[in-house]
Short mmCIF file of C-alpha atoms in Angstrom, two decimals:
data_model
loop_
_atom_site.label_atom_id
_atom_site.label_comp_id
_atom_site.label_asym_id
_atom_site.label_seq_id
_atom_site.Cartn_x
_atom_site.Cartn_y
_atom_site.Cartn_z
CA UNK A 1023 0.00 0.00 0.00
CA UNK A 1024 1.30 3.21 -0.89
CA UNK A 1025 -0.92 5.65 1.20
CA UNK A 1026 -3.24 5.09 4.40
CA UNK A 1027 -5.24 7.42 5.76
CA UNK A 1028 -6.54 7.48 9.23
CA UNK A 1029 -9.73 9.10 9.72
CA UNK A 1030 -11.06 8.58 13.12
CA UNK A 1031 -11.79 10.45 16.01
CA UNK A 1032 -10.37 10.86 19.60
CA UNK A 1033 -11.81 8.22 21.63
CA UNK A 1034 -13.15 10.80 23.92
CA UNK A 1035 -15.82 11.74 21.54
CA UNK A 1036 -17.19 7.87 21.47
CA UNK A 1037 -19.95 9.16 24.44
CA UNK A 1038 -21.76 11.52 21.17
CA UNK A 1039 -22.59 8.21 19.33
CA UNK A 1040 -25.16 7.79 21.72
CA UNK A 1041 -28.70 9.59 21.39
CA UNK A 1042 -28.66 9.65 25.65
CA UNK A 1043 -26.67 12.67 25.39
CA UNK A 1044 -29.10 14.94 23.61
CA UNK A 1045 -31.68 14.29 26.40
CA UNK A 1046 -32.49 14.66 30.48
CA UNK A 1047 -32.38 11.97 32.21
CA UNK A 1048 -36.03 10.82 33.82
CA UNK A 1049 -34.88 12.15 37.11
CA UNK A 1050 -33.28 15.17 35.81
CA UNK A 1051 -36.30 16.26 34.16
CA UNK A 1052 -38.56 15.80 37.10
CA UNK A 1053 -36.17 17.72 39.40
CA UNK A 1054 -37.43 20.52 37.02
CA UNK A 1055 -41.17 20.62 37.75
CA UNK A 1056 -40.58 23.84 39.72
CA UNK A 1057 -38.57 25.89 36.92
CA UNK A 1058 -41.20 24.68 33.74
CA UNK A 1059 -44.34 24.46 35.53
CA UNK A 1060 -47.18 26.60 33.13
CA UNK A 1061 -44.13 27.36 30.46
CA UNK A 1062 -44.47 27.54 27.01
CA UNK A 1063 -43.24 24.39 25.38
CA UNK A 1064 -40.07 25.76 23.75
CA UNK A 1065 -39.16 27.66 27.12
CA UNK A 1066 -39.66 23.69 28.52
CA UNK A 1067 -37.76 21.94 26.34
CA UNK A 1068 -34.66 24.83 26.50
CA UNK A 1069 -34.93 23.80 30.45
CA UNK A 1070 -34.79 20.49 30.31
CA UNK A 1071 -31.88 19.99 27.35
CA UNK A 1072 -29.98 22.47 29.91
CA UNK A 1073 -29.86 19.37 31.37
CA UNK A 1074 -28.32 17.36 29.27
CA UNK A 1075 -25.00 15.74 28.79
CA UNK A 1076 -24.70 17.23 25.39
CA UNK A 1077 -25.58 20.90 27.11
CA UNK A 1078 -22.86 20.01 30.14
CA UNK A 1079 -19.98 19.36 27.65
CA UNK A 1080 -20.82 22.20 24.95
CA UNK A 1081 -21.85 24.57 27.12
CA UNK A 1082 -24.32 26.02 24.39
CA UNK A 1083 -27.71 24.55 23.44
CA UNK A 1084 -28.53 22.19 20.59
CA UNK A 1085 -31.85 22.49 18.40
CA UNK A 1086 -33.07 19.48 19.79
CA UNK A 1087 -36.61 17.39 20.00
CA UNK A 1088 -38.33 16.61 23.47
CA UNK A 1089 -37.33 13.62 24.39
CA UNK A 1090 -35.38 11.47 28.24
CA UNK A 1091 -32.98 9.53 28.37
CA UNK A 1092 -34.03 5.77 30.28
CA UNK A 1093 -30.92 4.57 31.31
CA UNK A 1094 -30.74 0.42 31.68
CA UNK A 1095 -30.99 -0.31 35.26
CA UNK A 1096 -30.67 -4.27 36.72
CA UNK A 1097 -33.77 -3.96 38.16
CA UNK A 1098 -36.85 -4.28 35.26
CA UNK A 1099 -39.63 -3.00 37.39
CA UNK A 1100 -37.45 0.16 37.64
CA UNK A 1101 -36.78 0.65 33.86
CA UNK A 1102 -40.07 0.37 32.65
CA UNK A 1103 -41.47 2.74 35.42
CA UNK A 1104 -38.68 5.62 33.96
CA UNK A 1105 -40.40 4.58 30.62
CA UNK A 1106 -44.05 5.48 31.78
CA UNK A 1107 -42.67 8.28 33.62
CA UNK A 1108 -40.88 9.76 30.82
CA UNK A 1109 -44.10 8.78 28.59
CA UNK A 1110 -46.16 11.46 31.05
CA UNK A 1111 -43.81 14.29 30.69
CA UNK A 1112 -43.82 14.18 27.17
CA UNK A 1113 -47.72 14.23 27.42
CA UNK A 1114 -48.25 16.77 30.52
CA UNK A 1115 -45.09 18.99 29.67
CA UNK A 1116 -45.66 18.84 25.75
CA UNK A 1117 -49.02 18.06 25.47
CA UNK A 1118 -48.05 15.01 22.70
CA UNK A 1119 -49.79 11.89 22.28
CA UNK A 1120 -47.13 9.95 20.21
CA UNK A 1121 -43.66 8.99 20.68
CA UNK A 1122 -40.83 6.88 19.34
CA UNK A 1123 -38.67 5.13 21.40
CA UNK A 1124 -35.34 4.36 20.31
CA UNK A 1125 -31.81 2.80 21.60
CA UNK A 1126 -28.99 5.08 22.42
CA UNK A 1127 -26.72 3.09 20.95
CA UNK A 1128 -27.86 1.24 17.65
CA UNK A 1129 -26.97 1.34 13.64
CA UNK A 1130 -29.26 1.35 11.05
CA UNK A 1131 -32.43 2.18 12.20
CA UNK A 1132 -32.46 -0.81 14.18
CA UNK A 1133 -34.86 -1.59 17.64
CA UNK A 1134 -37.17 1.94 17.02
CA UNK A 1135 -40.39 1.60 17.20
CA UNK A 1136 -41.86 4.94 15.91
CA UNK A 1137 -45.70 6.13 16.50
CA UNK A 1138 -46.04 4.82 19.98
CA UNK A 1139 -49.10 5.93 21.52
CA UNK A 1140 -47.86 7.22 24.92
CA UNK A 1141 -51.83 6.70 26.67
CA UNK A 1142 -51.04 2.66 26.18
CA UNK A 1143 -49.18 1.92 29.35
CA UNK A 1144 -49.44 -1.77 28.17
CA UNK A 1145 -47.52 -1.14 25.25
CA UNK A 1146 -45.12 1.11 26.94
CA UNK A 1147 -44.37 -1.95 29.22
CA UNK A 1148 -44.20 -4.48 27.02
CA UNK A 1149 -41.67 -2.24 24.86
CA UNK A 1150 -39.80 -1.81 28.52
CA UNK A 1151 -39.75 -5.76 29.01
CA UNK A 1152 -38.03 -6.26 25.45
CA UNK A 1153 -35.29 -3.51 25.67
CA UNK A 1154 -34.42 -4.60 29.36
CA UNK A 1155 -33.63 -7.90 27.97
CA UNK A 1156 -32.19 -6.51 24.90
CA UNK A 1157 -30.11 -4.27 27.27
CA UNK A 1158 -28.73 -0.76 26.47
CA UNK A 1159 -29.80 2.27 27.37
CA UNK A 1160 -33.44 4.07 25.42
CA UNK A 1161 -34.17 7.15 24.60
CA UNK A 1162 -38.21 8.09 24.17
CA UNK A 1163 -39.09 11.10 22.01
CA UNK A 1164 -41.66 13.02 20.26
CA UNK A 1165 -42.92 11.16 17.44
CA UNK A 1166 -41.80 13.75 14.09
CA UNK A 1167 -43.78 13.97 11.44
CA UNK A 1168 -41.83 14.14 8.65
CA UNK A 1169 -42.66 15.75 5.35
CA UNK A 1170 -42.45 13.28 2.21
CA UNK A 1171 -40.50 13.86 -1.45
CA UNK A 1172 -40.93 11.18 -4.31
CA UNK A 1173 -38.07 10.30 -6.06
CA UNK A 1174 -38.99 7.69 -8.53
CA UNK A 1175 -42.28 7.04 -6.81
CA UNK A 1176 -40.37 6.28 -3.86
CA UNK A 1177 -40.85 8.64 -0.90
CA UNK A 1178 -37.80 10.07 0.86
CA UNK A 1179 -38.64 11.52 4.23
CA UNK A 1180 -36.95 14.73 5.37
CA UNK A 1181 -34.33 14.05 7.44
CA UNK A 1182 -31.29 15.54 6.54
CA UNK A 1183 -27.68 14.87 7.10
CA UNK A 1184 -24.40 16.47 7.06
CA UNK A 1185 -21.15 15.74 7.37
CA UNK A 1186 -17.35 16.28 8.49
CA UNK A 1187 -14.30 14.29 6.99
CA UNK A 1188 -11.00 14.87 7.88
CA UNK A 1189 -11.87 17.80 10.16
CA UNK A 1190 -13.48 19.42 7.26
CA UNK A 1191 -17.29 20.25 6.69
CA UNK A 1192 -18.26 18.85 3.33
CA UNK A 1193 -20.57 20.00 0.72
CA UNK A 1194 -24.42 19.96 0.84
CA UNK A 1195 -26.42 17.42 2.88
CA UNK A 1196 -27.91 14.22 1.97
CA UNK A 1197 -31.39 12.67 2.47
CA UNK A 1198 -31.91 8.88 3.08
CA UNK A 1199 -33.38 6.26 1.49
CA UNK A 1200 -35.70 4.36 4.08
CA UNK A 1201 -37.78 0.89 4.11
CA UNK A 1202 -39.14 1.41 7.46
CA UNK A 1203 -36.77 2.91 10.10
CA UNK A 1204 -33.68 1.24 8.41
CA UNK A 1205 -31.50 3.30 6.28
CA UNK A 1206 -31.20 2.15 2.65
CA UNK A 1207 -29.12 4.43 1.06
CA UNK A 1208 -28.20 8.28 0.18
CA UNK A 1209 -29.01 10.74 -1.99
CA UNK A 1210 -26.49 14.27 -2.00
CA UNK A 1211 -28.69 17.33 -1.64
CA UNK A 1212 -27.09 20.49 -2.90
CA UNK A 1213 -28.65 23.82 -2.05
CA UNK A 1214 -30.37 23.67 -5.89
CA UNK A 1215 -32.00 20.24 -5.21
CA UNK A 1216 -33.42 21.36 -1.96
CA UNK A 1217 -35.05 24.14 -3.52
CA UNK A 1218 -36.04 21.90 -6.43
CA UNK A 1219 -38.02 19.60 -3.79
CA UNK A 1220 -39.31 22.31 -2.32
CA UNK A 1221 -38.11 22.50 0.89
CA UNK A 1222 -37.69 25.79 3.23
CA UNK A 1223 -34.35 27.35 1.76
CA UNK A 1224 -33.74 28.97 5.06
CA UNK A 1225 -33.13 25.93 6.78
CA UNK A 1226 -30.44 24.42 4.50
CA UNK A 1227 -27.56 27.18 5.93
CA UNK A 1228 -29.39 26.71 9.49
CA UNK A 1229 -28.06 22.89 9.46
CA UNK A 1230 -25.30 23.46 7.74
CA UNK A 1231 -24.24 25.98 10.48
CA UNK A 1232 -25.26 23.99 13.11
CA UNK A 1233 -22.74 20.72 11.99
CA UNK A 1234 -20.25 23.44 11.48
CA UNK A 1235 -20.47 24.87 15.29
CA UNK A 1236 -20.47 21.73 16.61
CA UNK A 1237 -17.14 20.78 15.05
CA UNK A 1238 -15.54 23.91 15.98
CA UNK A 1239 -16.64 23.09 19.70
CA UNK A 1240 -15.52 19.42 19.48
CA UNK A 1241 -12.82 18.83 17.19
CA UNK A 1242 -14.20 16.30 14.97
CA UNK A 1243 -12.03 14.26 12.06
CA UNK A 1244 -15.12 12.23 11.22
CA UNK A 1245 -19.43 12.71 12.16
CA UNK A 1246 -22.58 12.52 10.46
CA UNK A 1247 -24.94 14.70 11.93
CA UNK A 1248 -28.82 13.66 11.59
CA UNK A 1249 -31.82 16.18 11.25
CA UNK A 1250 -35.06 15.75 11.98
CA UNK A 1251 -37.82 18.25 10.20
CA UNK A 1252 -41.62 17.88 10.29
CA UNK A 1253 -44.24 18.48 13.15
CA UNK A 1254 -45.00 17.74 16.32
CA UNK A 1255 -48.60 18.25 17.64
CA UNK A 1256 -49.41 18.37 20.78
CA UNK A 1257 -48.33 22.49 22.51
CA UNK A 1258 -46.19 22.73 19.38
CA UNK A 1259 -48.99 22.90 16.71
CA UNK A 1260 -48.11 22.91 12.79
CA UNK A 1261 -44.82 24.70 13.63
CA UNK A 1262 -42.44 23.20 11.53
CA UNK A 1263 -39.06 22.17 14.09
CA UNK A 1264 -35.46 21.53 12.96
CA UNK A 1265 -33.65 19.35 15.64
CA UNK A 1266 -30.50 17.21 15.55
CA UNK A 1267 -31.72 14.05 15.76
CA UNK A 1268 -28.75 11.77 15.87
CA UNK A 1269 -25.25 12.77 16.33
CA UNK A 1270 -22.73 9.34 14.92
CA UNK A 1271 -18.61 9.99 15.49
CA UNK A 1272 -18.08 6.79 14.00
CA UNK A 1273 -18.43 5.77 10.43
CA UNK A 1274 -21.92 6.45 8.84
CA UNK A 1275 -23.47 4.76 5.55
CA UNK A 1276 -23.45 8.16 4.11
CA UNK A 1277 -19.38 7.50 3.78
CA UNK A 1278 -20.10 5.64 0.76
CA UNK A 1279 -21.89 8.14 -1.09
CA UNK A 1280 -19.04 10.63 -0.15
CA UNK A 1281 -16.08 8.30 -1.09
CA UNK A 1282 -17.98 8.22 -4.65
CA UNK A 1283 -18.15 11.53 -5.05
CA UNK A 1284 -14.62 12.74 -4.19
CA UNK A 1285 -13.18 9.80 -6.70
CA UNK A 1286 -15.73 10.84 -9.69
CA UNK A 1287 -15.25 14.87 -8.82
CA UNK A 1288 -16.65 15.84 -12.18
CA UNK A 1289 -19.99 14.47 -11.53
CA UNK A 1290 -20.43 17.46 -9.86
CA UNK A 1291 -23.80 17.32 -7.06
CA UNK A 1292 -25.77 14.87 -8.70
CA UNK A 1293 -25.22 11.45 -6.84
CA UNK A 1294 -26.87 8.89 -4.74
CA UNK A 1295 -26.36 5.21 -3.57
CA UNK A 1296 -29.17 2.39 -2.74
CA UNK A 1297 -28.84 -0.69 -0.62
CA UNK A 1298 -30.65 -3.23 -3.21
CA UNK A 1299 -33.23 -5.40 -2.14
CA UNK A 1300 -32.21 -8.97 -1.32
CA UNK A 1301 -33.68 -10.60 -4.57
CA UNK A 1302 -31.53 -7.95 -6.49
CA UNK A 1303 -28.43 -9.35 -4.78
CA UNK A 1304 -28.54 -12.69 -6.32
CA UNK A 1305 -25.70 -12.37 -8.82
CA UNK A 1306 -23.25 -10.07 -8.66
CA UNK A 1307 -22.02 -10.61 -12.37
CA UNK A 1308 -25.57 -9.56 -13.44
CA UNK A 1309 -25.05 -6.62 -11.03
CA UNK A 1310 -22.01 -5.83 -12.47
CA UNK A 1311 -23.10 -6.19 -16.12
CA UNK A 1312 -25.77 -3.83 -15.94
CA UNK A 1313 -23.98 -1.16 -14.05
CA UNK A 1314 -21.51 -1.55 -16.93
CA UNK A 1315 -24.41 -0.75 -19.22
CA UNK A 1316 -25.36 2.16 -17.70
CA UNK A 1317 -21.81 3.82 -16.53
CA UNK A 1318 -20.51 6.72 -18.74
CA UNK A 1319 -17.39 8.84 -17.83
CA UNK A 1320 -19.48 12.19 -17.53
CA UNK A 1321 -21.75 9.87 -15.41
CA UNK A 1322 -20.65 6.76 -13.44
CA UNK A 1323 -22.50 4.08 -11.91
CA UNK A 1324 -20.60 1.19 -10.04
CA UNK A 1325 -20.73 -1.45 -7.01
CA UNK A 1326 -19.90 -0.33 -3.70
CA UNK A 1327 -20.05 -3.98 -2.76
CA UNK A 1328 -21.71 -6.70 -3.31
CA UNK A 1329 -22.24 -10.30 -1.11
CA UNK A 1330 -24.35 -12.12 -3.56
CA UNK A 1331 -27.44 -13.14 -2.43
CA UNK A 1332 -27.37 -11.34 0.90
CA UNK A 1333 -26.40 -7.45 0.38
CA UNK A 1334 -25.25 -5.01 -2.46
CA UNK A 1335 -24.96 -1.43 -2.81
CA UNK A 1336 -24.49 0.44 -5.63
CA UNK A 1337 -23.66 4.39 -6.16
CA UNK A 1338 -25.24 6.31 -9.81
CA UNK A 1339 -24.65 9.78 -10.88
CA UNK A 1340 -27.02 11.82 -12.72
CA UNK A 1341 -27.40 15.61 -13.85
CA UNK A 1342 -29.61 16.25 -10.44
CA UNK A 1343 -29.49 14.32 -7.69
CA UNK A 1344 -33.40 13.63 -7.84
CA UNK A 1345 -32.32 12.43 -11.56
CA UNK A 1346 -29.45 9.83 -10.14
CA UNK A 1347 -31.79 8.64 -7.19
CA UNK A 1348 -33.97 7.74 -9.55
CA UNK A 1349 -31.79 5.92 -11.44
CA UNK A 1350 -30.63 4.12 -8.61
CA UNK A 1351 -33.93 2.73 -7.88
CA UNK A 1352 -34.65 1.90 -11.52
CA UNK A 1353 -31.50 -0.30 -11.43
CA UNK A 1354 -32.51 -1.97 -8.65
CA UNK A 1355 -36.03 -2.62 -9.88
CA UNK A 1356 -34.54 -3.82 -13.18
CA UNK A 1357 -31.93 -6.36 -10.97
CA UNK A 1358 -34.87 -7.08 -8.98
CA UNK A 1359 -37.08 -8.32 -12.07
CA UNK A 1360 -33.96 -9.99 -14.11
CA UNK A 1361 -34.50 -7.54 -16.65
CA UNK A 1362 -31.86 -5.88 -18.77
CA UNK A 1363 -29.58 -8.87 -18.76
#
């Protein structure tokens, strides 16, 4: 090998990777009854993320969602109590009626359940029972309400992402391809393709910004920084919030979309990569074929990898990036049919 490079961060910044750190703790947030009682929502939720870890290292606030932190505790009956409890302050605080309860530690979108209603205590146990067991701590939030984009007849939900690499913010954001809560895939947003899908063009330097100030205050070499925008409910109303979701110091799918981009420079903005279904994955000479097929030198289309029958990902380039997202998924639909072999 002629060249390595090392792109990782201090092992002091391995705490961010969880979502515990952008919330109070159950008990923290109760300790504040006196301070929030008959407070506007925001005012509430600027309280309470006072309290967080996040707020205790930066020393600055975050545009965050309401949500607690439930740490794991040996005892089950105790866990699933802090689940209720946190459960009621989202509804009495917030006035919500939805939540999503997530792991603060986990890849992929895995173990969320989203849409939660927070009046079924039954549910809320039973959820409690199966991440005790499961272990780790949970986070429970508002339930967003994202707003929708087709690409390709496929709907992309809004929830940005941007990124450092080598201690350097990069260019634009990117959305995600979803089935469910896992992440399938990326496609690069540049500040014309947000306005193309209609999204609020003041918010696209508002993220930006924010990633930016939070490497400046932690000295990142490597992050992907999730955004949440959509609604909601409850004391909030139709007001549209922009929160950091998710903060990951460690590598992020969105790294493959990058890495194709800075080798195929002249592609300019318009990029994207999919995670094929698994009856698309079947043989990767068929994969490879009809990439081949498709791949110009003004625009490429290649592998990322491929582990036939079980996972592939490929990465397409297009004039926009709603233009290569779609061609993404009209690969994979074509792979997935055995057409265009």
């Amino acid at each position: 090998l002629q060249r390595i490079r090392v792109d990782a961060n201090n092992s002091r910044l391995g705490a961010w990777n969880g979502k515990r750190m952008l919330h109070p703790t159950v008990e923290s947030a109760l300790r504040l009854d006196g301070q929030v009682h008959d407070q506007a929502a925001p005012l509430i939720l600027d309280h309470e993320h006072r309290a967080s870890e996040a707020f205790q290292a930066l020393r600055t606030a975050l545009p965050v969602i309401p949500g607690y932190a439930v740490p794991w505790q040996e005892n089950r009956c105790d866990f699933s109590r802090d689940l209720v409890r946190a459960s009621t302050l989202l509804k009495e605080r917030y006035g919500l009626t939805r939540g999503c309860l997530k792991p603060s530690e986990g890849g992929n979108g895995g173990r969320i359940v989203a849409n939660i209603e927070l009046d079924d205590t039954r549910q809320l146990e039973e959820l409690a029972t199966k991440a005790w067991n499961l272990g780790g701590d949970q986070v429970l939030e508002a339930h967003v309400t994202y707003f929708e984009r087709a690409i390709a007849g496929e709907q992309v939900l809004t929830t940005p992402s941007a990124h450092v690499r080598s201690g350097e913010l990069l260019d634009g954001l990117t959305l995600q391809f979803m089935r469910g809560t896992a992440w399938k895939g990326n496609v690069f947003v540049g500040e014309a393709d947000w306005q193309a899908l209609g999204l609020d063009k003041a918010l696209y330097p508002k993220l930006r910004g924010a990633m930016s100030d939070l490497n400046r205050r932690l000295g990142l070499l490597h992050c992907g920084v999730d955004f949440a925008i959509g609604t909601l409910g409850g004391k909030f109303g139709d007001a549209v919030v922009a929160a950091v979701q998710d903060i990951n110091t460690k590598v992020t799918g969105a790294m493959f979309l990058r890495e194709f981009m800075a080798r195929h420079a002249d592609v300019g903005g318009g990029a994207a990569t999919r995670v094929l279904v698994p009856e698309a994955t079947g043989n990767a000479h068929q994969i490879r074929s009809l990439l081949s097929k498709f791949s110009t030198a003004e625009r490429p289309c290649e592998e990322v990898g491929i582990v036939p029958g079980r996972w592939a990902m490929i990465a397409t380039s297009g004039e926009t990036s709603v233009r290569a997202g779609a061609q993404a998924l009209t690969l994979e639909r074509m792979l997935a049919v055995g057409a265009g072999m």
